[in-house]
Structure formats: C-alpha cells, structure tokens
Short mmCIF file of C-alpha atoms and ligand atoms in Angstrom, two decimals:
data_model
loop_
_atom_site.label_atom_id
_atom_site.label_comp_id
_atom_site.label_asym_id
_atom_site.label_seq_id
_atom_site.Cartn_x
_atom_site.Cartn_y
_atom_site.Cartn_z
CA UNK Q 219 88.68 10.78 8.72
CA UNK Q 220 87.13 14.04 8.04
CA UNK Q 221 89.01 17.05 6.42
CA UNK Q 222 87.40 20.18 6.91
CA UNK Q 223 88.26 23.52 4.11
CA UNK Q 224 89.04 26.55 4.70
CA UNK Q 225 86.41 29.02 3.84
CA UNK Q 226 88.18 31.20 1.32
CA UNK Q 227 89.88 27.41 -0.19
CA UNK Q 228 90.91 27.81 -3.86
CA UNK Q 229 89.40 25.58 -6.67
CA UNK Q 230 93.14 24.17 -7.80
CA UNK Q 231 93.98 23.95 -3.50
CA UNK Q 232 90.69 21.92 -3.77
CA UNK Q 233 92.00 19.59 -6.61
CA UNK Q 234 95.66 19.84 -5.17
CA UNK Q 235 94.15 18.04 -2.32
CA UNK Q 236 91.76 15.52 -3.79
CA UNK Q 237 94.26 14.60 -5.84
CA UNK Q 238 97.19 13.70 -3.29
CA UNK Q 239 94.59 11.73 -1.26
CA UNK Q 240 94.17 9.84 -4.14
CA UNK Q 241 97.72 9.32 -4.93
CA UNK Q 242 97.48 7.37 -1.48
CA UNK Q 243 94.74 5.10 -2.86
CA UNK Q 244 92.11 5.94 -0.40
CA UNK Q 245 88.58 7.12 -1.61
CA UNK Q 246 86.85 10.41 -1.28
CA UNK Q 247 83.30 11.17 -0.30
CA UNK Q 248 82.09 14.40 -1.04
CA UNK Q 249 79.38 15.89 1.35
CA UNK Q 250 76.89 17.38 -0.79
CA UNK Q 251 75.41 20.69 0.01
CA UNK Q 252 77.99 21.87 2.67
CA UNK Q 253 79.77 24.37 -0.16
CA UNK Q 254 82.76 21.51 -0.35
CA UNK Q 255 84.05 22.13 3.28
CA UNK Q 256 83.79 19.06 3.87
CA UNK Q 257 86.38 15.86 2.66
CA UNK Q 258 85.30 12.65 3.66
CA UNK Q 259 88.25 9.76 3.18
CA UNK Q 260 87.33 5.53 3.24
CA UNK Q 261 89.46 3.52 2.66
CA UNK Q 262 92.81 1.87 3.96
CA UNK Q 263 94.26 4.54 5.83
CA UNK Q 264 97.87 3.51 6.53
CA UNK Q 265 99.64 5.50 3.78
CA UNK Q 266 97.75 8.47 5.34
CA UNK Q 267 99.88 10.87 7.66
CA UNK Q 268 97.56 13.56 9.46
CA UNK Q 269 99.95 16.42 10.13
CA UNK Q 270 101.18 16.19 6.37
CA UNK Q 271 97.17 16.42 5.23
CA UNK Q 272 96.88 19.24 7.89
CA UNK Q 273 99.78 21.28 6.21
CA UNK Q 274 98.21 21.40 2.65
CA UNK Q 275 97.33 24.61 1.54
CA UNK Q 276 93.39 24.78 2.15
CA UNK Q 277 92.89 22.16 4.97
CA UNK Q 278 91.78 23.88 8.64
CA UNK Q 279 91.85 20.31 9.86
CA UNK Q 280 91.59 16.84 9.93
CA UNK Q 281 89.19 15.15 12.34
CA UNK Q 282 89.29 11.10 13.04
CA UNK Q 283 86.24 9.29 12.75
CA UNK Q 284 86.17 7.09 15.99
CA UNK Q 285 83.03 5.25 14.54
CA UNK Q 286 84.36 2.29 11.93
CA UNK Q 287 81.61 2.75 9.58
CA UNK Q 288 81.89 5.95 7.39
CA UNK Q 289 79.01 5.93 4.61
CA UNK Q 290 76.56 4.94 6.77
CA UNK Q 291 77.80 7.43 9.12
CA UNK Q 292 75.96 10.83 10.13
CA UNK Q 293 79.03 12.49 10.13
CA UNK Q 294 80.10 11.77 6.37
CA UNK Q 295 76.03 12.52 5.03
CA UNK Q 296 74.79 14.92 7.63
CA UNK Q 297 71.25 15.08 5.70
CA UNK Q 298 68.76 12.21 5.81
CA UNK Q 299 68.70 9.67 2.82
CA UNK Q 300 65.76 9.64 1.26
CA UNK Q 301 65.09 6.15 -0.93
CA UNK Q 302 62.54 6.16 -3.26
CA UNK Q 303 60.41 3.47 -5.01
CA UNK Q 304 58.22 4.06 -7.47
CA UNK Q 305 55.99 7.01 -6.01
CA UNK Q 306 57.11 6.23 -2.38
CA UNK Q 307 59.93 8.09 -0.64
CA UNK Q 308 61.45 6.09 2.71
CA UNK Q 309 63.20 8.29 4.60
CA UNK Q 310 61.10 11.44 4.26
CA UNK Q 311 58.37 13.91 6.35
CA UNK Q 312 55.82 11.00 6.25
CA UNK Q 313 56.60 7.13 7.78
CA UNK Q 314 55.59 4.52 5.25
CA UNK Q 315 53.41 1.55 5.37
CA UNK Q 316 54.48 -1.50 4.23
CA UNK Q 317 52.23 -4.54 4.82
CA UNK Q 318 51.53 -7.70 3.41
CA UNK Q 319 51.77 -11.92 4.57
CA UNK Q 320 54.85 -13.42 6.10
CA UNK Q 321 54.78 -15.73 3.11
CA UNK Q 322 53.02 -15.95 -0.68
CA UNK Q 323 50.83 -18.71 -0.41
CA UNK Q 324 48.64 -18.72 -3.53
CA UNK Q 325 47.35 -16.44 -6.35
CA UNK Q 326 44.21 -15.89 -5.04
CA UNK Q 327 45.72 -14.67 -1.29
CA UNK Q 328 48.22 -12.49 -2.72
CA UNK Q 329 45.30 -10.55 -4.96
CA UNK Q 330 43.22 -10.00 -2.33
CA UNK Q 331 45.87 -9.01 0.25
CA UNK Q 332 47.48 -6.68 -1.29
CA UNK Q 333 43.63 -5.16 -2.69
CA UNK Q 334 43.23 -4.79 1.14
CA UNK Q 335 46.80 -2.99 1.62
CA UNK Q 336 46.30 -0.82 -0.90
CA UNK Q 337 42.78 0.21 -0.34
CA UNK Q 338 43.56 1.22 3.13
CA UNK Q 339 46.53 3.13 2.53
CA UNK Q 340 49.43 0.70 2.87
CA UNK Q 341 52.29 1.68 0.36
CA UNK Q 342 54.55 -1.30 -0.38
CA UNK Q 343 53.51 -4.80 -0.10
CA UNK Q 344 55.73 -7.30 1.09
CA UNK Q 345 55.66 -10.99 0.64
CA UNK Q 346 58.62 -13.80 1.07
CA UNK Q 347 58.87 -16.38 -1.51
CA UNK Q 348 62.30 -17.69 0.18
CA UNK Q 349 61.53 -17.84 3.55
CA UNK Q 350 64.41 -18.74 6.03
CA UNK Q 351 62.50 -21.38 8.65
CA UNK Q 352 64.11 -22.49 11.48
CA UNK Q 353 62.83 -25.82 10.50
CA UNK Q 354 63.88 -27.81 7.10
CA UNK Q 355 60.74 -29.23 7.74
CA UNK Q 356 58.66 -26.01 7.51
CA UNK Q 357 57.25 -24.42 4.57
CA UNK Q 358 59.94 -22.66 2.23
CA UNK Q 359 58.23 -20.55 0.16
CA UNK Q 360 56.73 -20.58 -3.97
CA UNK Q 361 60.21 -19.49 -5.15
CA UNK Q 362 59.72 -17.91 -8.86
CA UNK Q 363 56.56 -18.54 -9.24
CA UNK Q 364 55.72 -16.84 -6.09
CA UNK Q 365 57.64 -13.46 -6.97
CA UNK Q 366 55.82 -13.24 -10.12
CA UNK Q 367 52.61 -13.36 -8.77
CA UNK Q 368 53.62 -10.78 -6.25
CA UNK Q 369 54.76 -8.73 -8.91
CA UNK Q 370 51.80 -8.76 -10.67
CA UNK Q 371 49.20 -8.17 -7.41
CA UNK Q 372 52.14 -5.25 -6.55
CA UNK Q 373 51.35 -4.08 -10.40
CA UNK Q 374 47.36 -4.38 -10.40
CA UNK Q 375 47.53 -2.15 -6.98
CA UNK Q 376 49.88 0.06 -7.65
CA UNK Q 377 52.12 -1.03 -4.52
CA UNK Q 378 56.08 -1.72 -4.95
CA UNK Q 379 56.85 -4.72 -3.51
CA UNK Q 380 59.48 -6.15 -1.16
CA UNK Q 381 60.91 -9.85 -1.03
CA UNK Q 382 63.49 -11.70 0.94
CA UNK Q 383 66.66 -12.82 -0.75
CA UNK Q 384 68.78 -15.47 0.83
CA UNK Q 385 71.17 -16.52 -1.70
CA UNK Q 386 73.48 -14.54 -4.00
CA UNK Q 387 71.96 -16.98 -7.00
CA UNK Q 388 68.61 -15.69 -6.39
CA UNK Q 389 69.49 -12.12 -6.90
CA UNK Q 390 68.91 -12.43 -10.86
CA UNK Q 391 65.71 -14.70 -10.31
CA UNK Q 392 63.84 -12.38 -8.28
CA UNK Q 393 65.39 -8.80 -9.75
CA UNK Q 394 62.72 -8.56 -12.75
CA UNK Q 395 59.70 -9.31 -9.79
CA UNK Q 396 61.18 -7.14 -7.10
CA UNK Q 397 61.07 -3.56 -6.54
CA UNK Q 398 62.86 -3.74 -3.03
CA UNK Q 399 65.48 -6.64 -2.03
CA UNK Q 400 64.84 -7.62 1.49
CA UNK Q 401 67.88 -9.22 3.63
CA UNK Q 402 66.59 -11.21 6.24
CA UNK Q 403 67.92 -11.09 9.70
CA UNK Q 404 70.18 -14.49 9.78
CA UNK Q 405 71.81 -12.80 6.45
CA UNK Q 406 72.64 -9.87 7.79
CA UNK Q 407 76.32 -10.60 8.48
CA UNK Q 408 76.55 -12.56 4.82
CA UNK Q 409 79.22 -10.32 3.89
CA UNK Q 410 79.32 -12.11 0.54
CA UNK Q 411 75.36 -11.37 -0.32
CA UNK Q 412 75.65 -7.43 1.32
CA UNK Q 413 78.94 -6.88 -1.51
CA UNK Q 414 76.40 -8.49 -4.11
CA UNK Q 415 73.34 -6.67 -3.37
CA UNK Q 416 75.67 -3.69 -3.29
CA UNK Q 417 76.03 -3.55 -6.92
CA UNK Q 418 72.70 -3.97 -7.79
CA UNK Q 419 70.53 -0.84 -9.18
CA UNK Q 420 67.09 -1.81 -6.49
CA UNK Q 421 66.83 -0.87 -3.11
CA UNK Q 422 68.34 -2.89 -0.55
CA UNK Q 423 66.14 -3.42 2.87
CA UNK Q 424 68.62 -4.81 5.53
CA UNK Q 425 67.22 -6.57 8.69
CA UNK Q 426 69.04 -6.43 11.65
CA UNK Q 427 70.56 -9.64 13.04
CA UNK Q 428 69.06 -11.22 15.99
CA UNK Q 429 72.04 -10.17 18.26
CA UNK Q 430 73.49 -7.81 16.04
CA UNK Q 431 75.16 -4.83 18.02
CA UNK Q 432 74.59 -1.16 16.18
CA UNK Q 433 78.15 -1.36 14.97
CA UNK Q 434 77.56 -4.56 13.76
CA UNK Q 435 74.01 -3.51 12.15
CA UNK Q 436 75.93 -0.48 10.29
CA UNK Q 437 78.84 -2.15 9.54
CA UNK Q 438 76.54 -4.20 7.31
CA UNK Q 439 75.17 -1.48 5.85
CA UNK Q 440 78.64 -0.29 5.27
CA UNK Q 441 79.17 -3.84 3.29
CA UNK Q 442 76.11 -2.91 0.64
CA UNK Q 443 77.20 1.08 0.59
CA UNK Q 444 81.00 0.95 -0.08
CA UNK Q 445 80.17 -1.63 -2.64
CA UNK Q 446 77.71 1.13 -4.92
CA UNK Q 447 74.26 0.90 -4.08
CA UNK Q 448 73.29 4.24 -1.77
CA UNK Q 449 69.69 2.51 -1.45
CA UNK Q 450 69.60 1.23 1.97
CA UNK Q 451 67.18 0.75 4.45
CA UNK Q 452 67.74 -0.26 8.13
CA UNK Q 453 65.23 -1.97 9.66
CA UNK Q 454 64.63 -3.34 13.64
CA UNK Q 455 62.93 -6.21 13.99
CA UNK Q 456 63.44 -7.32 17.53
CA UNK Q 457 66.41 -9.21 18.71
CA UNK Q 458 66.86 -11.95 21.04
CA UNK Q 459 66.93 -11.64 25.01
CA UNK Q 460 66.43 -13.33 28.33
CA UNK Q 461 62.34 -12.93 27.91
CA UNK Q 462 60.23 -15.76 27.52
CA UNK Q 463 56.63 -13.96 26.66
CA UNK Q 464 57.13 -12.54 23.33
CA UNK Q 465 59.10 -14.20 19.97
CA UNK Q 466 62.52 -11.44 20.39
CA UNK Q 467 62.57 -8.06 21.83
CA UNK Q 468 61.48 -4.71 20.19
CA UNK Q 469 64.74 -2.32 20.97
CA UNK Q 470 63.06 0.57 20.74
CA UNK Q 471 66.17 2.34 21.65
CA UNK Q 472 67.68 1.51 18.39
CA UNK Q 473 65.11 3.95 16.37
CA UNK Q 474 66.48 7.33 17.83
CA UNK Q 475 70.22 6.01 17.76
CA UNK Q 476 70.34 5.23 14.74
CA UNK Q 477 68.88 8.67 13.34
CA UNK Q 478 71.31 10.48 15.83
CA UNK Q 479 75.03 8.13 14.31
CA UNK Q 480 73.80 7.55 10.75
CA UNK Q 481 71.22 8.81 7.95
CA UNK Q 482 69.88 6.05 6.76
CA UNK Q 483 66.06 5.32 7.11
CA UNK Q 484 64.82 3.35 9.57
CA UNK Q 485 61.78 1.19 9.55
CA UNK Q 486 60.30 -1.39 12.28
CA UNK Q 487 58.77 -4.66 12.02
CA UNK Q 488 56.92 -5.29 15.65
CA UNK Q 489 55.79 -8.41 13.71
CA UNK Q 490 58.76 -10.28 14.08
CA UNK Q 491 60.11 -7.85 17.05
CA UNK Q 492 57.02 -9.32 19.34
CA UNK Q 493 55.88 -12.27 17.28
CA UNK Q 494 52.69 -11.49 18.94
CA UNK Q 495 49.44 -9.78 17.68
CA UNK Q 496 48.45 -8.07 20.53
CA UNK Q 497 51.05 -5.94 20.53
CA UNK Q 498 51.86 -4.80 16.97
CA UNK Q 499 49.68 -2.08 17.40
CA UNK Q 500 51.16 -0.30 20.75
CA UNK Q 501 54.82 -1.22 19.72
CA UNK Q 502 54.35 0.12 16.23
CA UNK Q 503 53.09 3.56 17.54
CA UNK Q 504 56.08 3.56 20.16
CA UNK Q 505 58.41 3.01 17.10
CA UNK Q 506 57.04 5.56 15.14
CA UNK Q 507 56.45 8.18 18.19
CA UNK Q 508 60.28 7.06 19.20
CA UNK Q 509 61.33 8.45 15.18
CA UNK Q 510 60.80 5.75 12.51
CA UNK Q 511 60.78 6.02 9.35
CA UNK Q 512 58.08 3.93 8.49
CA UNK Q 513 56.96 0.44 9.75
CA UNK Q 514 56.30 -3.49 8.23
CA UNK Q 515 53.57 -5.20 9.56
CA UNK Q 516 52.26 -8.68 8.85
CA UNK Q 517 48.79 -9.29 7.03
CA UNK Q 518 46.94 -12.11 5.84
CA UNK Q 519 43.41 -12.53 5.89
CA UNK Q 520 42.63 -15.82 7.88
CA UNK Q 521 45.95 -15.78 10.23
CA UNK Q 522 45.13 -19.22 11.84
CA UNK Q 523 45.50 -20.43 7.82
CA UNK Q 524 48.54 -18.92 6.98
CA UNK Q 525 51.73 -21.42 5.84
CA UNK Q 526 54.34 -18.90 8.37
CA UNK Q 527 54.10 -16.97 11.45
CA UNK Q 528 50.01 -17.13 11.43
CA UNK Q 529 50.20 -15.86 15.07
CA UNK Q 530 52.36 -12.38 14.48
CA UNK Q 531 49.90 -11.52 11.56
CA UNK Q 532 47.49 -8.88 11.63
CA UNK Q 533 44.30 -9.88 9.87
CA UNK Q 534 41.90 -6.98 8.32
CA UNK Q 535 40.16 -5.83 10.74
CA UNK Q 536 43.33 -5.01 13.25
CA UNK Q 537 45.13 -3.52 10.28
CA UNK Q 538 42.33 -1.28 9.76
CA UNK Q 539 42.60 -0.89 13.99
CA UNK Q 540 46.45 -0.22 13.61
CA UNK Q 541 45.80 2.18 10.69
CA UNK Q 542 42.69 4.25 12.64
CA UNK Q 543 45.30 4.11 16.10
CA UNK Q 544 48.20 5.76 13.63
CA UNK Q 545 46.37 8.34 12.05
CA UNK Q 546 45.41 9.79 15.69
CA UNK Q 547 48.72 10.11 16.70
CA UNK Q 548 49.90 11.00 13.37
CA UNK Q 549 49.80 14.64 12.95
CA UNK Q 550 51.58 14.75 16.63
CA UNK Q 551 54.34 12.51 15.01
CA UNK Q 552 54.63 14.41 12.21
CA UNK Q 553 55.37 17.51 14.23
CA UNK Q 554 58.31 15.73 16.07
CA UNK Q 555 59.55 14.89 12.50
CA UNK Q 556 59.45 18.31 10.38
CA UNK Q 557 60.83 19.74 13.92
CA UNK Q 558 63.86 16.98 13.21
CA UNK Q 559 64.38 17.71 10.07
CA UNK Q 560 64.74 21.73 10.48
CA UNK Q 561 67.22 20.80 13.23
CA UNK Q 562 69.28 19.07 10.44
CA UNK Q 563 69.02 21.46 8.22
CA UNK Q 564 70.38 23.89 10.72
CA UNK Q 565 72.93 21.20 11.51
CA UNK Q 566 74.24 21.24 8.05
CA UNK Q 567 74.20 25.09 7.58
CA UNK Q 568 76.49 25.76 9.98
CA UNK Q 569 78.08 22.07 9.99
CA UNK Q 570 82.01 23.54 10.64
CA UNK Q 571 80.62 25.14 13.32
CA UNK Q 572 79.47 22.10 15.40
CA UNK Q 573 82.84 19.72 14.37
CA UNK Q 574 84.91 18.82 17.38
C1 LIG V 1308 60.31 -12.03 7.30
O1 LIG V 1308 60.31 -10.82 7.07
O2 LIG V 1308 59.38 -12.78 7.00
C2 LIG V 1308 61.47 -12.61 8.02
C3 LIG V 1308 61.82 -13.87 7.85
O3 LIG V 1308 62.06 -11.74 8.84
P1 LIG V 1308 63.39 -11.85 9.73
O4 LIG V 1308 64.52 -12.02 8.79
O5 LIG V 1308 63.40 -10.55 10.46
O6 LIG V 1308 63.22 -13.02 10.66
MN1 LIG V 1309 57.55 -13.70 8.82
#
C-alpha cells in the first residue's frame, strides 16, 4: 500500500499519520527524494482500514500495491539502487565486470587469474570455495582455506571479491574473506539463509533459482531486504527449459522486467545461463544491450584443467575477445542507459503525477 500527501501536508499531519500507522504495527518506508509525498506501508496489513487512512488530514490517497513484494518494488524506491564495493558501484551509468574461475583450485591459479582480471579491466573477482555440485562425488571446493587465498589475490589486485555461501554456518567463516556474499541458485528459496544474510553489513548477490518465476526471484529478495541489508543484487543465470543444446536458458526477458517492477541491479551470468563457451560472448552483449547492470563471466586459464564447469569457462584469450566485443558496443549501451536513467529521474520528479 502506497499513501500519497497532499502537497501543502503539515509537518505534525505528517507525524499524526506516521504515527497511527504505527499504532497498527505495520512498518513505514519512506521514499527518499520525492519531498515526503510518498508513504510506503509493509507489513501485516489486516488492522489496516483504507477509507479510515484516506480520511486523515493530509492523505490524497491510498493506492494498493497488487505486486506482493514491496522493498524490492519500483513503486516503493522509484530511483535505481546503487551498491557499492570498495571503489565499484553496481547499479550505476557503467555495467560491471566481474570475472574469475567457477571454483578456487590452488594458490598459484587464483594469483594469476585474478592478475589477468584485473589487468584487463575486470572489477570484482569471483571464485566459489563451497561449490553446490550436483554430484557428492564432484569436487566441493577449498572451504577456508580457499576464501583466504581469494582474499588475498582480491587484495594484491585491487579487485573485491565474490563467493558462494550455502550454509547459514558459513556466513561467519567466509565474512572476514568476502567482500560480496553470493547465493547460489538452488539457495535461492532458503528462506532461512536470505533472513540471515539479511542482517549482515556485506552485499548480498542473489542468483535466481533454476525455475524461479519473477515473483518468486523478488520475493527472495524481499526475504534479505525486509530483514536489513538494502545491498542486493539480482542476478539471471539461465533457468531450466525443454532445450537440450545448451546447460539452462538465458531469459533475456528477465533483464528489462526487472528494471521496469523493481530497482535493484541486475547482473547476468551467460556462464551458467548457456553452460557453453561459444556463446558467452553474443549472450553477454544481448544482456547488456537488453539493460544489465553488469555481467559474471567464468575464467580460468587452462579450461580443459579446471576442477568445475571447465567447458562454460572463458580462458584469456576469449576474455580479452569478450572484453574488445563490449567495448565496441559500449558507448551505444551507455547511451540507452544515461537515456534510462533521465527517464527516472523525470519519473520521480513528477512521481504523483504518474500514480494510478
Ligand atoms: C556458480 O556461480 O559457480 C554457481 C554454482 O552458480 P549457480 O548457483 O547459478 O548454479
Ligand atoms: Mn560454476
């Protein structure tokens, strides 16, 4: 529910209100930047009796959110979130790069990929050390010992990095490596780990589930938000259809619907999304042409080596290919994006004006 001010609204009207909505025990979201003419209201709304809220002194009216998630919703934050790491921003003018192996492996392979994501422009390195495999059998991941020496080839570069955490007991362990806590897609209903991860003070960098719906997907998000941490970051990674030829399917149509229902960055992953290397490069350029916010790509240096998903990895040379094919579509996409964001901005100027 959304209760829109009246223009010439009264500071004590203003409290008057806040503070009979509280009375009712729901909680208030204040828009920022719209001169307060704008209430938002989460919460159990049972108590909550529209015509009574519409005949307080100040209110021009009350609006019902159809959509069941709120924070993550466009309608309660009208402007873009912007997260920021370190000296990168996710969510701004420029898509990010985020690169690095499916899996830490050793030292030595961690040093020199994220030397090679860093030199070529790559802004966040990434790098499981808990990796959810389909088979028990299958390679797990270093666990602490992998973290820290991502931390430390993160540190040496200058790149924040960006882990995988599967369990709610894990959260301490890998908070002093991690700059960025990455939930994977089979966790992304673990309504217990998204209420954890919620009160932690690091970025959160939610996967969507394999056949996750976009309610689903921001309902989620809606799990980490409405328990305190405003740090989160969607992210498509494909999810499963009827096609045989690639690993899941790359819904591209995800990117632009999520940046017209919520404000949340959104960043792909045509690694996983096509589990193939031949097409990381087009699909990332749709994904980024189609509006996203930045994309995670899989590197490792000798791909036919590597201990997890060897055959969705990029090695150097077609990340420096995928880099080169970005930057010529770049300044195009970047265009698209400041035209966006001025249509926002207008958007929340004159925000009353465009309510139902
Ligand atoms: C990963 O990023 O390595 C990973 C396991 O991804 P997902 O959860 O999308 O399968
Ligand atoms: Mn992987």
């Amino acid at each position: 529910m959304i209760i829109v001010l009246s223009h010439d609204i009264r500071v004590e009207q203003y409290e008057e209100i806040k503070q009979y909505l509280l009375r009712k025990g729901v909680r208030l979201h204040e828009s920022e930047g719209i001169e307060k003419r704008i209430l938002g209201i989460i919460g159990d709304k049972r108590d909550l009796d529209r015509n009574a809220i519409e005949a307080l002194p100040g209110v021009e009216k009350v609006i019902p959110i159809l959509e069941p998630y709120k924070l993550a919703s466009r309608k309660f934050h009208p402007r873009n979130t912007v997260v920021t790491v370190q000296n990168v921003r996710i969510g701004e003018l420029n898509p990010v790069i985020m690169a690095g192996p499916c899996a830490v492996e050793t030292e030595e392979q961690i040093w020199d990929i994220a030397r090679e994501v860093s030199e070529r422009g790559g802004q966040i390195l990434r790098g499981g050390v808990y990796k959810p495999r389909t088979s028990p059998y299958s390679f797990q991941g270093l666990g602490v010992q992998g973290a820290k020496w991502l931390e430390q080839a993160g540190k040496k570069y200058g790149l924040p990095v960006i882990s995988e955490v599967m369990e709610i007991e894990d959260i301490d362990t890998l908070h002093p490596y991690v700059d960025i806590f990455q939930v994977g897609a089979r966790n992304m209903q673990n309504f217990k780990l998204l209420k954890a991860l919620g009160r932690v003070d690091k970025p959160v960098f939610m996967k969507r589930g394999n056949s996750a719906t976009l309610n689903e997907f921001l309902m989620s998000a809606e799990y980490i938000l409405s328990s305190g941490n405003e740090k989160v970051i969607l992210c498509e990674r494909g999810i499963r259809t009827f096609v045989e030829y690639t690993r899941n399917t790359f819904d591209l149509n995800i990117v632009p619907m999520i940046k017209n229902v919520s404000h949340l960055p959104i960043i792909i992953d045509p690694s996983h999304a096509t589990g193939r290397t031949d097409l990381i490069i087009p699909v990332t350029l749709a994904g980024l042409a189609a509006g996203a916010d930045g994309f995670m790509v899989e590197v490792h240096p000798k791909p036919y080596e590597a201990f997890s998903d060897g055959n969705q990895s990029l090695n150097y040379s077609q990340f420096i290919q995928l880099l080169d094919d970005w930057r010529v579509i770049k300044d195009s996409v970047l265009m698209l994006r400041k035209r966006k964001l001025e249509e926002v901005e207008k958007h929340v100027s004159d925000y009353s004006a465009h309510l139902p």
